[in-house]
XYZ file of C-alpha atoms in Angstrom:
672
model
C 5.103 28.242 -20.485
C 5.170 24.710 -19.086
C 5.285 23.215 -22.583
C 8.231 25.426 -23.559
C 10.121 24.479 -20.386
C 9.686 20.747 -20.984
C 10.557 21.144 -24.656
C 13.681 23.075 -23.641
C 15.372 20.382 -21.540
C 14.027 17.696 -23.854
C 15.704 19.343 -26.852
C 18.962 19.154 -24.887
C 18.532 15.383 -24.583
C 17.407 15.353 -20.936
C 13.750 14.250 -20.892
C 14.328 12.484 -17.562
C 14.429 15.913 -15.888
C 10.623 15.744 -15.849
C 9.013 13.839 -12.971
C 5.454 13.362 -11.786
C 3.944 12.323 -8.454
C 0.507 10.812 -8.985
C -2.090 10.010 -6.336
C -4.854 8.827 -8.670
C -5.982 5.207 -8.550
C -3.333 3.245 -10.435
C -5.761 1.676 -12.933
C -7.721 4.881 -13.603
C -7.693 6.738 -16.905
C -6.095 9.781 -15.248
C -3.173 7.710 -13.976
C -2.645 6.103 -17.389
C -2.795 9.503 -19.065
C -0.135 11.020 -16.784
C 2.133 7.994 -17.168
C 1.621 8.114 -20.940
C 2.724 11.757 -20.988
C 5.988 10.957 -19.203
C 6.622 7.911 -21.394
C 6.063 9.847 -24.616
C 8.369 12.630 -23.405
C 10.987 10.049 -22.407
C 11.061 10.283 -18.615
C 11.112 7.103 -16.505
C 10.345 9.166 -13.397
C 6.633 8.540 -12.971
C 6.064 8.087 -9.248
C 2.997 7.001 -7.343
C 2.000 7.677 -3.767
C 2.549 4.410 -1.843
C -0.495 2.385 -0.772
C -1.295 -0.946 0.843
C -2.432 -2.367 -2.492
C 1.188 -2.046 -3.675
C 2.159 -4.690 -1.116
C -0.804 -6.901 -2.013
C 0.226 -6.672 -5.668
C 3.755 -7.827 -4.815
C 2.380 -10.776 -2.825
C 0.119 -11.759 -5.716
C 3.040 -11.487 -8.132
C 5.544 -13.423 -6.019
C 3.259 -16.236 -4.859
C 0.686 -16.493 -7.671
C 2.288 -14.757 -10.656
C -0.296 -12.003 -11.154
C 0.698 -8.356 -11.347
C -2.419 -7.013 -9.627
C -3.756 -6.629 -6.073
C -5.325 -9.545 -4.230
C -9.119 -9.678 -4.137
C -11.304 -11.067 -1.354
C -14.698 -12.793 -1.410
C -15.647 -11.535 2.040
C -19.386 -11.891 1.490
C -19.136 -15.694 1.420
C -16.510 -16.172 4.154
C -17.494 -17.692 7.502
C -14.247 -17.011 9.403
C -12.381 -13.708 9.110
C -8.819 -13.592 10.433
C -7.849 -9.947 9.999
C -4.244 -8.964 10.671
C -4.709 -5.230 11.244
C -7.251 -4.384 8.517
C -9.579 -1.667 9.795
C -12.675 -3.379 8.417
C -14.928 -0.891 10.248
C -12.384 1.929 10.175
C -12.270 2.744 6.455
C -10.423 -0.241 4.942
C -11.307 -1.086 1.348
C -14.601 0.272 0.082
C -16.320 1.571 3.219
C -19.840 1.073 1.876
C -19.101 -2.523 0.985
C -17.440 -3.239 4.323
C -20.277 -1.798 6.412
C -22.775 -3.822 4.394
C -20.817 -7.072 4.593
C -20.262 -6.632 8.345
C -24.027 -6.271 8.749
C -24.449 -9.551 6.859
C -21.861 -11.264 9.040
C -23.549 -10.029 12.205
C -27.153 -10.828 11.213
C -26.583 -14.395 10.046
C -28.177 -16.978 12.311
C -26.000 -18.724 14.859
C -25.410 -21.718 12.597
C -24.163 -19.544 9.720
C -22.622 -16.692 11.703
C -19.273 -15.413 10.490
C -16.619 -15.546 13.203
C -14.298 -12.514 13.229
C -10.836 -12.363 14.807
C -9.061 -9.013 14.750
C -5.291 -8.813 15.250
C -4.452 -5.280 16.366
C -2.316 -3.751 19.144
C -5.147 -1.258 19.787
C -8.827 -1.724 20.573
C -10.017 -0.124 17.346
C -13.670 -0.074 16.286
C -13.001 -3.267 14.342
C -11.298 -4.973 17.290
C -14.077 -3.895 19.660
C -16.780 -5.395 17.426
C -14.906 -8.613 16.619
C -15.624 -11.948 18.300
C -11.997 -12.125 19.435
C -9.307 -9.458 19.687
C -5.618 -10.411 19.690
C -3.069 -7.717 20.532
C 0.461 -8.760 19.514
C 3.494 -6.522 19.775
C 3.512 -4.191 16.741
C 5.458 -5.661 13.841
C 5.191 -9.294 14.957
C 2.093 -10.177 12.929
C 4.100 -12.375 10.548
C 5.320 -14.508 13.448
C 1.743 -14.859 14.704
C 0.521 -15.988 11.282
C 3.348 -18.522 11.036
C 2.619 -19.769 14.551
C -0.900 -20.559 13.397
C 0.533 -22.161 10.258
C 2.663 -24.367 12.548
C -0.456 -25.710 14.251
C -2.255 -26.308 10.948
C 0.736 -28.162 9.475
C 1.612 -30.141 12.599
C -1.965 -31.342 13.101
C -2.401 -31.954 9.343
C -5.360 -29.591 9.151
C -4.313 -28.197 5.782
C -5.908 -28.951 2.402
C -3.966 -31.964 1.161
C -5.533 -31.689 -2.291
C -4.360 -28.092 -2.769
C -0.926 -28.635 -1.228
C -0.198 -31.800 -3.224
C -1.554 -30.666 -6.584
C -1.404 -26.881 -6.702
C 1.505 -25.686 -4.533
C 5.284 -25.559 -4.820
C 7.834 -25.489 -2.005
C 5.675 -26.863 0.800
C 7.839 -29.936 1.423
C 11.586 -30.426 1.062
C 12.573 -30.765 -2.595
C 15.497 -31.180 -4.984
C 16.242 -28.769 -7.825
C 17.447 -29.690 -11.327
C 21.059 -29.664 -10.079
C 20.269 -32.206 -7.384
C 20.560 -29.690 -4.544
C 18.168 -30.210 -1.643
C 15.978 -27.306 -0.527
C 14.102 -26.871 2.706
C 10.335 -26.688 2.372
C 7.973 -24.182 3.964
C 6.508 -26.850 6.247
C 9.897 -27.823 7.644
C 10.900 -24.244 8.382
C 7.569 -23.437 10.030
C 7.646 -26.601 12.149
C 11.244 -25.919 13.161
C 11.045 -22.211 14.029
C 7.481 -21.121 14.696
C 6.078 -23.285 17.463
C 3.311 -21.555 19.473
C 5.710 -21.344 22.415
C 8.376 -19.578 20.346
C 5.781 -17.293 18.795
C 4.427 -16.417 22.246
C 7.881 -15.111 23.160
C 7.899 -12.947 20.021
C 4.318 -11.658 19.957
C 3.137 -11.795 23.548
C 0.083 -13.851 22.510
C -0.398 -16.956 24.664
C 0.458 -20.226 22.925
C -2.896 -21.770 23.872
C -4.690 -18.866 22.153
C -2.573 -19.320 19.021
C -3.464 -23.018 18.945
C -7.159 -22.358 19.561
C -7.475 -19.720 16.810
C -5.495 -21.843 14.332
C -7.790 -24.809 14.912
C -10.926 -22.686 14.516
C -9.565 -21.146 11.325
C -8.717 -24.572 9.933
C -12.081 -26.099 10.855
C -14.182 -23.345 9.268
C -15.871 -24.030 5.936
C -14.785 -20.789 4.273
C -12.034 -19.051 6.263
C -9.990 -16.148 4.927
C -6.908 -14.373 6.294
C -6.418 -10.679 5.525
C -3.242 -8.622 5.857
C -3.221 -4.860 6.255
C -3.042 -1.854 8.540
C -5.805 0.645 9.201
C -7.489 2.000 6.077
C -4.815 0.707 3.734
C -3.494 4.200 3.067
C 0.130 3.125 3.426
C 2.089 0.024 2.326
C 2.693 -2.940 4.594
C 5.605 -5.308 5.139
C 6.099 -7.751 2.272
C 7.118 -10.842 4.234
C 4.313 -10.199 6.729
C 1.692 -10.072 3.979
C 3.171 -13.226 2.421
C 2.969 -15.001 5.783
C -0.697 -14.118 6.181
C -1.516 -15.177 2.624
C 0.236 -18.499 3.272
C -2.598 -19.298 5.704
C -5.069 -18.992 2.830
C -2.984 -21.363 0.735
C -2.694 -23.928 3.524
C -6.467 -24.222 3.604
C -6.822 -24.121 -0.180
C -8.615 -20.788 0.052
C -7.195 -19.523 -3.246
C -9.862 -19.035 -5.922
C -12.421 -20.628 -3.646
C -15.788 -19.278 -2.537
C -15.246 -17.109 0.518
C -11.484 -16.944 -0.065
C -8.990 -14.915 -2.056
C -9.860 -14.840 -5.732
C -7.985 -14.631 -9.003
C -10.257 -12.410 -11.059
C -10.335 -11.251 -14.647
C -9.328 -7.720 -15.528
C -11.973 -5.211 -16.531
C -12.117 -5.637 -20.346
C -11.306 -2.031 -21.205
C -10.040 -1.319 -24.699
C -6.327 -0.465 -24.928
C -5.190 2.821 -26.403
C -2.919 2.962 -29.417
C 0.763 2.473 -28.622
C 2.796 5.482 -27.516
C 4.838 7.048 -30.303
C 8.499 7.281 -29.267
C 11.168 9.385 -30.912
C 14.918 8.928 -30.366
C 14.959 11.345 -27.402
C 12.201 9.427 -25.637
C 13.814 6.060 -26.317
C 17.118 7.294 -24.914
C 15.514 8.854 -21.836
C 13.572 5.728 -20.954
C 16.780 3.676 -20.848
C 18.057 5.771 -17.938
C 17.650 4.624 -14.360
C 14.756 5.964 -12.348
C 15.707 8.514 -9.716
C 13.986 6.462 -7.003
C 15.829 3.227 -8.045
C 12.537 1.298 -8.189
C 12.780 -1.750 -10.416
C 16.562 -1.978 -10.089
C 18.407 -5.042 -8.790
C 18.203 -3.527 -5.295
C 14.424 -3.002 -5.453
C 13.330 -5.609 -8.014
C 9.615 -5.846 -7.205
C 8.770 -2.253 -6.363
C 7.350 0.072 -8.986
C 7.795 3.328 -7.134
C 9.735 4.512 -4.071
C 8.866 8.127 -3.524
C 10.884 8.397 -0.298
C 14.008 7.352 -2.244
C 13.163 10.032 -4.804
C 13.413 12.655 -2.048
C 16.532 11.016 -0.599
C 18.384 11.138 -3.932
C 17.448 14.779 -4.541
C 18.504 15.786 -1.029
C 21.809 13.974 -1.491
C 22.565 15.666 -4.819
C 24.467 18.915 -5.257
C 21.730 20.097 -7.606
C 18.353 18.544 -8.281
C 18.317 15.929 -11.067
C 14.688 16.986 -11.609
C 13.940 20.290 -13.305
C 10.141 20.102 -13.407
C 7.833 18.177 -11.078
C 4.130 17.602 -11.721
C 1.930 17.001 -8.662
C -1.317 15.256 -9.588
C -3.912 14.422 -6.907
C -1.066 14.217 -4.413
C 0.115 16.230 -1.423
C 3.419 14.576 -0.456
C 4.527 17.577 1.595
C 1.822 16.541 4.057
C 1.111 12.816 3.594
C 4.602 11.330 3.267
C 6.201 9.741 6.352
C 9.082 12.046 7.321
C 7.428 14.757 5.239
C 10.121 17.245 6.235
C 12.607 15.373 4.044
C 10.231 15.631 1.120
C 9.696 19.338 1.764
C 13.468 19.780 1.714
C 13.595 18.000 -1.655
C 10.779 20.148 -3.058
C 12.757 23.276 -2.192
C 15.610 22.062 -4.425
C 13.429 21.403 -7.489
C 13.505 24.478 -9.787
C 9.934 24.279 -11.089
C 6.914 22.637 -9.454
C 3.469 22.418 -11.034
C 0.446 21.553 -8.905
C -2.899 20.499 -10.352
C -4.672 20.573 -6.996
C -7.968 22.455 -6.645
C -6.946 23.168 -3.046
C -4.190 25.355 -1.651
C -2.610 22.439 0.181
C 0.904 22.106 1.609
C 2.481 20.993 -1.668
C 0.631 23.627 -3.711
C 2.011 26.320 -1.429
C 5.473 25.323 -2.671
C 4.457 25.249 -6.348
C 5.650 27.739 -8.969
C 2.578 27.154 -11.115
C -0.916 26.010 -10.122
C -3.289 24.698 -12.796
C -6.303 23.907 -10.590
C -8.395 20.862 -11.393
C -12.176 20.769 -11.000
C -13.454 19.549 -7.641
C -14.888 16.035 -7.448
C -18.485 17.158 -8.057
C -17.482 19.110 -11.155
C -15.613 16.514 -13.196
C -15.642 13.102 -14.789
C -13.416 10.471 -13.200
C -13.298 6.682 -13.320
C -12.271 3.900 -10.956
C -11.213 0.517 -12.288
C -11.812 -2.399 -9.913
C -11.675 -0.789 -6.465
C -9.256 -2.361 -3.999
C -10.386 -5.762 -2.730
C -13.504 -6.042 -4.918
C -13.854 -9.683 -5.966
C -15.150 -9.199 -9.514
C -14.415 -6.921 -12.493
C -16.035 -3.536 -11.821
C -15.756 -0.216 -13.632
C -17.203 2.922 -12.035
C -17.676 6.272 -13.738
C -18.387 9.467 -11.823
C -20.011 12.221 -13.859
C -20.100 15.943 -13.028
C -23.249 16.997 -11.192
C -22.608 20.757 -11.074
C -20.863 23.225 -13.338
C -17.404 24.416 -12.227
C -17.712 27.278 -9.783
C -14.393 28.884 -10.704
C -12.067 29.082 -13.712
C -10.736 25.568 -13.229
C -9.981 22.942 -15.861
C -9.987 19.149 -15.832
C -6.400 17.940 -15.372
C -6.975 15.326 -18.066
C -7.785 18.083 -20.560
C -4.684 19.998 -19.447
C -2.440 16.943 -19.960
C -3.812 16.411 -23.476
C -3.383 20.108 -24.340
C 0.147 20.095 -22.905
C 1.111 17.134 -25.102
C -0.237 18.876 -28.193
C 1.700 22.057 -27.371
C 4.964 20.178 -26.955
C 4.282 18.690 -30.375
C 6.086 16.019 -32.366
C 5.760 12.408 -31.291
C 4.285 13.515 -27.957
C 1.328 15.153 -29.689
C 0.945 12.068 -31.888
C 0.440 9.978 -28.749
C -2.513 12.135 -27.651
C -5.036 12.114 -30.491
C -8.056 12.804 -28.294
C -9.747 16.204 -28.225
C -10.418 15.976 -24.490
C -10.394 13.692 -21.468
C -13.902 12.359 -22.094
C -12.794 11.030 -25.479
C -9.877 9.204 -23.819
C -12.240 7.565 -21.329
C -14.773 6.767 -24.026
C -12.150 4.906 -26.059
C -11.241 2.702 -23.089
C -14.890 2.070 -22.207
C -15.590 0.837 -25.750
C -14.093 -2.479 -24.651
C -17.071 -2.982 -22.331
C -19.726 -2.692 -25.030
C -19.742 -6.377 -25.981
C -18.339 -7.768 -22.726
C -20.385 -9.395 -19.995
C -23.864 -10.835 -20.272
C -25.547 -7.759 -21.726
C -24.350 -5.363 -24.390
C -23.911 -1.773 -23.225
C -23.163 1.556 -24.860
C -21.263 4.661 -23.803
C -24.572 6.293 -22.907
C -25.484 3.301 -20.722
C -22.222 3.553 -18.789
C -22.598 7.324 -18.414
C -26.173 6.984 -17.200
C -25.669 4.079 -14.801
C -22.199 5.055 -13.629
C -20.890 1.515 -13.509
C -20.270 -1.794 -15.309
C -19.571 -5.095 -13.580
C -19.614 -8.855 -14.029
C -20.279 -10.552 -10.676
C -19.773 -14.092 -11.996
C -16.786 -16.144 -10.867
C -15.654 -19.700 -11.560
C -14.957 -20.818 -8.002
C -12.601 -23.719 -7.495
C -10.758 -23.397 -10.803
C -7.082 -24.186 -10.093
C -5.568 -25.663 -13.235
C -3.684 -23.219 -15.435
C -4.519 -20.212 -13.264
C -1.149 -19.600 -11.599
C 1.386 -17.692 -13.673
C 4.464 -18.532 -11.611
C 7.472 -20.410 -12.992
C 6.176 -23.610 -11.384
C 2.601 -22.969 -12.617
C 1.539 -23.432 -9.000
C 1.041 -21.402 -5.842
C 4.576 -20.797 -4.585
C 5.446 -21.013 -0.904
C 9.019 -20.935 -2.215
C 9.040 -17.880 -4.481
C 11.171 -18.565 -7.538
C 10.963 -14.865 -8.396
C 12.565 -13.874 -5.085
C 15.240 -16.533 -5.568
C 16.083 -15.252 -9.049
C 16.081 -11.602 -7.966
C 18.365 -12.083 -4.959
C 20.812 -14.320 -6.809
C 20.924 -11.838 -9.693
C 21.537 -8.998 -7.239
C 24.258 -11.051 -5.574
C 26.016 -11.515 -8.910
C 25.888 -7.774 -9.412
C 27.885 -7.304 -6.222
C 30.730 -9.378 -7.671
C 31.477 -8.109 -11.170
C 33.297 -10.676 -13.257
C 32.398 -13.575 -10.975
C 30.061 -15.933 -12.868
C 28.459 -17.579 -9.857
C 28.443 -14.783 -7.334
C 26.526 -17.024 -4.981
C 29.181 -18.167 -2.550
C 30.610 -16.369 0.394
C 30.401 -12.712 1.131
C 28.544 -11.456 -1.932
C 25.370 -13.374 -1.074
C 25.534 -12.289 2.562
C 26.106 -8.718 1.403
C 23.069 -8.972 -0.841
C 20.880 -10.028 2.071
C 22.366 -7.313 4.267
C 21.693 -4.636 1.669
C 18.153 -5.920 1.200
C 17.558 -5.763 4.953
C 16.948 -9.519 5.209
C 18.154 -11.306 8.339
C 16.944 -14.804 7.373
C 19.360 -17.337 5.927
C 19.159 -20.177 3.443
C 15.927 -21.107 1.698
C 13.846 -19.245 4.286
C 14.813 -16.043 2.447
C 12.569 -17.051 -0.462
C 9.542 -17.953 1.656
C 7.146 -16.243 4.062
C 8.965 -15.653 7.327
C 9.222 -13.227 10.228
C 11.671 -10.361 9.886
C 12.165 -8.196 12.948
C 11.755 -4.641 11.692
C 14.457 -2.386 13.057
C 13.608 1.110 14.237
C 15.505 4.354 14.267
C 16.597 5.805 17.590
C 18.155 4.324 20.696
C 15.624 2.307 22.693
C 17.102 3.586 25.948
C 16.657 7.206 24.884
C 13.350 6.609 23.105
C 11.647 3.818 25.096
C 8.177 4.105 23.523
C 6.827 3.120 20.115
C 4.772 5.483 17.945
C 1.943 3.868 15.996
C -0.169 6.194 13.808
C -3.845 5.246 13.509
C -6.671 6.105 11.131
C -10.308 6.947 11.811
C -13.119 6.420 9.315
C -14.280 10.011 9.896
C -10.851 11.607 9.426
C -9.419 11.990 5.916
C -5.793 10.890 5.692
C -5.139 11.307 1.970
C -4.154 14.282 -0.170
C -7.481 16.082 0.373
C -7.995 17.643 3.793
C -10.779 16.631 6.157
C -14.123 18.383 5.500
C -14.724 20.876 8.334
C -18.054 19.325 9.307
C -16.355 15.948 9.797
C -14.017 17.592 12.290
C -17.141 18.198 14.361
C -17.587 14.426 14.682
C -14.276 14.060 16.530
C -14.598 13.596 20.278
C -13.173 16.087 22.753
C -10.626 13.479 23.810
C -9.375 13.364 20.202
C -9.301 17.068 19.326
C -10.049 20.043 21.571
C -9.746 23.410 19.842
C -6.283 23.119 18.258
C -4.914 20.406 20.570
C -4.536 16.820 19.355
C -4.749 13.978 21.861
C -2.635 10.825 21.699
C -3.869 7.565 23.187
C -1.714 6.201 26.000
C -2.270 3.237 28.266
C -2.931 4.543 31.819
C -0.054 2.467 33.228
C 2.365 4.025 30.744
C 1.013 7.519 31.388
C 1.352 7.115 35.160
C 5.069 6.333 34.803
C 5.525 9.769 33.285
C 3.149 11.505 35.683
C 0.762 12.345 32.841
C -2.855 12.736 33.876
C -5.862 12.771 31.544
C -5.647 15.844 29.310
C -2.093 16.697 30.366
C 0.137 18.456 27.850
C 3.341 16.767 26.731
C 6.067 16.826 24.109
C 6.171 13.766 21.863
C 9.749 13.503 20.618
C 11.476 11.235 18.091
C 14.911 11.383 16.430
C 13.207 13.375 13.627
C 11.561 16.093 15.702
C 8.905 16.806 18.276
C 5.194 17.575 18.532
C 3.076 19.207 21.214
C 0.211 16.892 22.208
C -2.239 16.162 24.992
C -2.776 12.829 26.709
C -5.847 10.612 26.587
C -5.839 7.579 28.876
C -7.114 4.567 26.935
C -7.197 1.051 28.358
C -7.398 -0.285 24.807
C -3.920 1.044 24.008
C -1.018 -1.371 24.354
C 1.411 -0.339 27.113
C 4.519 1.509 25.897
C 2.889 2.306 22.548
C 1.673 5.806 21.670
C -1.246 5.923 19.229
C -1.582 9.142 17.243
C -4.224 9.909 14.577
C -3.340 10.654 10.971
C -5.240 13.435 9.203
C -4.747 16.592 11.259
C -1.934 19.108 11.666
C -2.316 20.878 8.328
C -0.183 23.967 7.733
C -2.264 24.917 4.696
C -5.935 25.120 3.646
C -8.337 27.428 5.514
C -9.017 28.406 9.118
C -11.089 25.261 9.648
C -8.143 22.953 8.960
C -4.943 24.941 9.341
C -3.334 24.525 12.750
C -5.840 21.945 13.987
C -3.795 19.309 15.777
C -0.408 18.033 14.632
C 0.856 15.862 11.784
C 2.619 12.658 12.936
C 4.468 12.484 9.598
C 6.700 15.281 10.879
C 8.335 12.991 13.446
C 8.057 9.572 11.793
C 11.493 8.069 11.265
C 10.850 5.573 8.451
C 13.210 2.758 7.615
C 12.976 0.453 4.621
C 10.952 -2.723 4.659
C 13.136 -5.753 3.851
C 13.194 -6.605 0.136
C 10.353 -4.271 -0.915
C 12.125 -1.087 0.179
C 8.812 0.580 1.039
C 8.881 2.974 4.018
C 7.949 1.426 7.371
C 5.761 4.115 8.946
C 4.610 2.363 12.114
C 7.872 1.663 13.933
C 9.281 5.001 15.128
C 10.776 5.172 18.611
C 9.651 8.136 20.722
C 9.576 9.504 24.236
C 7.097 11.611 26.188
C 8.219 14.719 28.036
C 5.846 16.219 30.565
C 5.310 19.957 30.211
């Protein structure tokens, strides 16, 4: 049995041989339960599927000191500067976004919300925006800093916020008397609109115009993201965009980014650790997340696969797959499939026979979403504490079992301290214990029955404008100069020179930056700045750029697209089994590719058979390909429909964060 297998390698002192890949919402009870199981067993190898909110959490941590995603008061904003967020394409909570867009659009002229969309493609969001800017992919940070240049140069920033609540804006001296360059000086010196035009392709006059409009708005907000937010973004890019909010004092202000309270859920009792668990948890994670090399990243699932593929034998004996299908959804999924083949025992909890489940040795199918209880704690981007509880509406159709119940039963079967950490009889009891913290919170008292009946709990109040004592950084202020980045890089640099106390002079520091993928020098390293993201493949051999896109009516996560939603795709997106890629007509004509022509889309990682759709809204020399199709599993309605771009994505690591860059693969088109 699974319990006996885990107990076997645990009794030999190797609890770290257990790993789990979890796709549940990070704050949900299911995610906490799975992580608790691995902790009690003694394995540090709890991995999460990467998401955009991971990058937002890092930005919040590095610039504001909070270890949680950023939240946005979009309903009260009057100027939206969106750097790639598919606001009408599935970003955030779709219901909320469609409703707030309606509010923006129906306000009278005097109170109308002005929307600027930054996107290399004319997406639904870009098409509906008041202004569409199409920079070269990957140059969004430079564009944001070009706008910051205008705001700083023309003194359009919030002097009150900058003077009283920010650190690192102007040049400053540290406690040793060393002078440091401020954010304003670097931006004024490097990111003039003319310089940024050369980087992004956006005219300098447009950069100036948008920056002035953003600065003159009453409640502007800048948003960083890509598409639906399914995948992580670039850390320095997101920091650069958030710096615009800080310049205008839009932190914890009505219509800006907010620092919100956590949902007041009751904590569980502490995990009970025995000596085996304590020893296992001291060992380094397989994916290296949280090490000196990746100090701010909690999980790096692509590194997990890389380490396994580079090992003679798999360091993982048993892998649990929970609400995740990495064999399909991971960029360069073929590398992950190769890693899965080396793992001796794989357990899938999926209710679907997906790509990862097809490689599993044991399937313990979960209920489907209509058959089970599941909770969501503060959905991404929501600006106030919200707890949502989904209850089963139908009885299970087959002999399935809630994964939460299975995890609790598994812990009890393993026994010892692990069983002691799982005192609940079932998953509902575990949820109920957390929810007890809500009973006396908020304006009105609630009970478990109230939460079950209503399906939600929230407190929409917020103390706008509160700035004192809210930042949890070392400076107790918003940090343009991130002291956490400074400490992490200098500590990493010391690690490259064992026995050298300073480790900060000469080659070791340069080596640290090189290893971290950072090209900037000096104090700019610790601040928002533009890093040119390298790409795999020779530009001469692969002259085009591949940029995957997401549609609101096409599922891109671990669950396949419902067959009836496939019917909503246009014939120029999917015809029978053929997937179309969007190509600018000028680019297509260079290759002699007419509308509907068949072609091979090739990257250094592999090739796909596609058809061509001419689209004037596509940037020249960029190929746009939809995520969500190309399944090799499921049923006849999904299997073989289109192709999966993850098969040819050649991801490289984002500087500092180490997250996979999925939107920068070089490709070429070959006419068939």
